[in-house]
Amino acid sequence: MIFLRTFKTAWGALFINKARSLLTILGIVIGVAAIILIVAIGDGAQNLILGEIGGLGADTIVVRPGKQPTGPSDSVDTLFSDSIKDRELNALKKIPGIAEVSPAVLVSGSVSYRGETYRPQIYGWSSEMMAEMFDLHIESGTLFGEKEDRQKESVAVIGSKVAEELFGNDDPLGKTIKIKNHSFRVIGLFEQAGQVMFTNVDEVILIPPSTAQTYTLGIDHYHEVMIRAESADAVDRTVLDIEQTLRDLHNISDPDDDDFYVSTQSEMIDMVGTILGVLTAFLASMVAISLVVGGIGVMNIMLVSVSERTKEIGLRKAVGATKVDILRQFLVEAIVLTGAGGVIGTIIGFALSAIAAVILSQSLGVEWGMTFPVSAAILGIGVSAGVGLVFGLYPARKAAKKNPIEALRYE
């Protein structure tokens, strides 16, 4: 009963000066809303990225040349590493438990057709494996696979955007395009699919990897090898076999000297989840500083309120209110003020998160799911109430210590 009466008294005092109360908690509102928004966007990005990575399949293993990258510059170095060639590829195909092995190379540059030029994403990779892995469908023509790669055929399968840019409304099948001054015959056209696993399939050209090596890049190594294990349960054992096979080929006894690295989908999911989680927490903690600034504003206004209500304090003490009663009243006022700011900030943050999800979905062309971080909302409201407790304590103690006689005489 005492707390309920104190709460009603505090709420009434705050409601008298509605405009000042709203302006006082503005910093709290902005801080909590920003935390909700950042955490919601971070969770949405994490769900999207992890979903894309998981879509490759739990049985997928990727082998890349060079040492495992620890930064952006290391990732670039893998493009220039030549530790995975046909010898390694043939050895990998003989490992028990491997269902499929598909090498890939990245080709940079533009493609042309009769004066029309376009800069797509060009991969030397099996179109059959890409269609299977990304669940793509062929609109017209056919795909190529190991046979065309073995014979180094100059054929290509293109995305719908590439066909539109180079051929307009004409049928692209049978047409000859040029990549790095080498001619390729278009044998297949993918259905429009948009963004799939970080790749816009509509802007892709696929050519056999051996053809890409010989005629476009002039190299004898691969940039990566996609491997399918016979089952998800066999992945860990297969990874160990892959590592041991490549070490034996390269005469490596110390794993720290590996000139290749192997990654699985579970490892990538764990790594990306950790990175995004840390980044989101860091950004949220930076924004949380605004709650401290808002708390200082609350303390200043409460001090002003104590001065303005000096006579009220003296009158309450004269009729029997104790120091604890006065302390409790002003402390509850501060907590109610900041707690209300936390609730308002949570509502605004939820609205902004929903708007951000729609904007990101439309601008990026992906299914960006709306997430509401309940833990962040509870934390935001709790912290804002805690800020009121911490920064309201000094003004409340100052009010409680006032002498009733001097307070009644205050003008």
XYZ file of C-alpha atoms in Angstrom, residues 7-237:
231
model
C 3.723 5.629 -7.030
C 0.451 7.543 -7.452
C 1.975 10.639 -5.833
C 5.065 10.421 -8.077
C 2.982 9.871 -11.220
C 0.764 12.837 -10.368
C 3.775 15.098 -9.840
C 5.250 14.069 -13.210
C 1.937 14.401 -15.021
C 1.584 18.030 -13.906
C 4.596 18.954 -16.088
C 3.953 16.638 -19.064
C 6.056 18.566 -21.589
C 9.058 18.826 -19.268
C 8.799 15.155 -18.365
C 8.777 14.109 -22.036
C 11.764 16.312 -22.851
C 13.604 14.946 -19.819
C 13.317 11.337 -20.944
C 14.107 12.092 -24.605
C 17.676 10.829 -24.231
C 16.422 7.609 -22.619
C 13.852 7.100 -25.393
C 16.432 7.606 -28.151
C 18.968 5.342 -26.456
C 16.568 2.434 -25.895
C 15.051 2.759 -29.399
C 18.529 2.731 -30.945
C 19.524 -0.375 -28.967
C 16.348 -2.206 -30.059
C 16.924 -1.188 -33.691
C 20.594 -2.221 -33.770
C 19.991 -5.577 -32.102
C 17.000 -6.274 -34.379
C 19.031 -5.484 -37.519
C 21.934 -7.549 -36.189
C 19.653 -10.529 -35.494
C 18.034 -10.164 -38.915
C 21.427 -10.079 -40.648
C 22.618 -13.086 -38.656
C 19.500 -15.120 -39.495
C 19.782 -14.213 -43.178
C 23.500 -14.988 -43.499
C 23.356 -18.198 -41.487
C 20.338 -19.305 -43.503
C 22.219 -18.669 -46.745
C 25.288 -20.565 -45.527
C 23.197 -23.427 -44.190
C 21.459 -23.647 -47.562
C 24.637 -25.080 -49.087
C 23.984 -28.301 -47.214
C 25.443 -29.889 -44.117
C 27.386 -32.355 -46.276
C 29.314 -29.657 -48.172
C 33.056 -29.214 -47.661
C 35.152 -26.455 -49.241
C 38.900 -26.761 -49.820
C 40.863 -23.614 -50.683
C 44.565 -23.031 -51.383
C 46.817 -21.012 -49.087
C 46.764 -20.623 -45.329
C 43.480 -20.056 -43.574
C 42.796 -16.300 -43.736
C 42.709 -14.265 -40.553
C 41.900 -10.952 -42.267
C 40.787 -9.391 -45.591
C 44.323 -9.298 -46.998
C 44.728 -13.036 -46.340
C 41.551 -13.726 -48.332
C 43.062 -11.968 -51.345
C 46.239 -14.035 -51.007
C 44.294 -17.264 -51.533
C 43.489 -16.160 -55.091
C 47.206 -16.189 -55.901
C 48.035 -19.441 -54.142
C 48.581 -22.395 -56.485
C 48.692 -25.308 -54.037
C 45.612 -27.086 -55.450
C 46.028 -28.487 -58.980
C 44.883 -31.517 -60.966
C 47.151 -33.803 -58.923
C 45.399 -32.773 -55.702
C 42.000 -32.959 -57.399
C 42.566 -36.544 -58.556
C 43.764 -37.537 -55.074
C 40.659 -36.034 -53.459
C 38.375 -38.000 -55.796
C 39.872 -41.271 -54.512
C 39.067 -40.592 -50.846
C 36.364 -42.951 -49.483
C 33.201 -41.206 -48.339
C 33.299 -38.454 -50.979
C 30.295 -38.378 -53.293
C 31.281 -35.489 -55.570
C 34.262 -33.228 -56.234
C 33.891 -30.022 -58.263
C 36.758 -27.522 -58.758
C 36.142 -23.832 -59.358
C 38.037 -20.762 -60.541
C 37.048 -17.106 -60.467
C 37.309 -15.169 -63.731
C 37.328 -11.380 -63.563
C 36.494 -9.266 -66.581
C 33.665 -8.436 -68.960
C 31.769 -10.312 -71.657
C 30.873 -8.965 -75.096
C 28.532 -9.780 -77.965
C 28.437 -7.748 -81.192
C 29.490 -4.501 -79.568
C 27.396 -5.004 -76.416
C 29.531 -5.288 -73.268
C 28.510 -6.361 -69.788
C 30.450 -7.113 -66.601
C 28.895 -10.148 -64.905
C 30.176 -12.614 -62.324
C 32.105 -15.264 -64.258
C 32.895 -18.630 -62.685
C 34.709 -21.633 -64.027
C 32.484 -24.144 -62.268
C 30.199 -27.049 -63.083
C 26.767 -25.684 -63.937
C 25.244 -29.029 -62.921
C 26.600 -28.750 -59.371
C 25.643 -25.085 -59.074
C 22.088 -25.845 -60.200
C 21.848 -28.683 -57.697
C 23.405 -26.749 -54.815
C 21.447 -23.517 -55.352
C 18.226 -25.272 -56.472
C 18.298 -23.536 -59.865
C 16.276 -24.460 -62.929
C 17.197 -24.194 -66.567
C 14.814 -22.093 -68.672
C 16.128 -23.254 -72.014
C 19.039 -25.233 -73.359
C 21.143 -27.563 -71.246
C 23.778 -27.630 -68.503
C 27.373 -28.804 -68.715
C 29.288 -31.004 -66.327
C 32.388 -33.154 -65.969
C 32.380 -34.329 -69.593
C 32.546 -30.797 -71.014
C 35.155 -29.861 -68.454
C 37.331 -32.849 -69.321
C 37.196 -31.953 -73.029
C 37.788 -28.228 -72.335
C 34.752 -27.238 -74.349
C 34.086 -23.522 -74.886
C 30.487 -23.487 -73.701
C 28.615 -21.243 -71.265
C 25.421 -21.145 -69.235
C 24.192 -17.629 -68.451
C 21.759 -15.883 -66.126
C 18.655 -13.980 -67.228
C 20.176 -10.528 -66.587
C 23.213 -11.380 -68.740
C 20.905 -12.532 -71.544
C 18.881 -9.320 -71.301
C 21.950 -7.059 -71.360
C 23.680 -8.818 -74.277
C 20.845 -10.142 -76.427
C 17.789 -8.098 -75.497
C 14.718 -10.074 -76.563
C 16.680 -12.442 -78.829
C 17.166 -16.098 -77.976
C 20.707 -16.448 -76.532
C 21.059 -20.174 -77.275
C 23.697 -20.916 -79.883
C 25.031 -17.361 -79.819
C 28.772 -16.812 -79.394
C 30.033 -14.487 -76.659
C 33.587 -13.404 -75.928
C 35.351 -13.538 -72.562
C 38.947 -12.288 -72.554
C 39.058 -12.593 -76.373
C 38.010 -16.242 -76.303
C 34.704 -17.328 -77.835
C 32.118 -19.314 -75.880
C 28.882 -20.766 -77.230
C 25.814 -20.247 -75.034
C 24.171 -23.624 -74.428
C 21.925 -22.852 -71.465
C 19.912 -20.113 -69.776
C 18.971 -20.140 -66.083
C 15.494 -19.132 -64.977
C 15.318 -15.793 -63.178
C 16.211 -16.487 -59.538
C 17.675 -13.281 -58.110
C 19.868 -13.393 -55.013
C 20.763 -16.915 -53.909
C 23.389 -17.483 -51.196
C 25.207 -14.142 -51.646
C 25.224 -14.543 -55.435
C 22.887 -12.878 -57.909
C 22.365 -15.855 -60.208
C 20.827 -13.629 -62.886
C 24.213 -11.915 -63.333
C 26.292 -15.106 -63.565
C 28.116 -16.783 -66.437
C 29.356 -20.335 -65.891
C 32.055 -21.934 -68.039
C 33.932 -25.239 -67.559
C 36.787 -24.770 -65.040
C 39.435 -26.394 -67.260
C 38.421 -24.091 -70.118
C 38.632 -21.095 -67.808
C 42.109 -22.156 -66.678
C 43.482 -22.704 -70.176
C 41.828 -20.042 -72.324
C 40.886 -17.164 -70.018
C 43.297 -17.195 -67.067
C 46.337 -19.155 -68.253
C 46.754 -20.937 -64.903
C 47.002 -24.577 -63.842
C 45.531 -24.338 -60.327
C 42.072 -23.935 -58.788
C 40.732 -21.240 -56.472
C 38.570 -23.669 -54.526
C 37.160 -27.192 -54.597
C 33.578 -27.956 -53.582
C 33.192 -31.432 -52.101
C 30.060 -33.339 -51.190
C 30.407 -36.014 -48.507
C 28.239 -39.110 -48.737
C 26.330 -37.932 -45.666
C 26.377 -35.160 -43.072
C 27.530 -37.680 -40.466
C 30.623 -38.465 -42.541
C 31.784 -34.847 -42.835
C 34.171 -34.801 -39.848
C 35.857 -38.044 -40.896
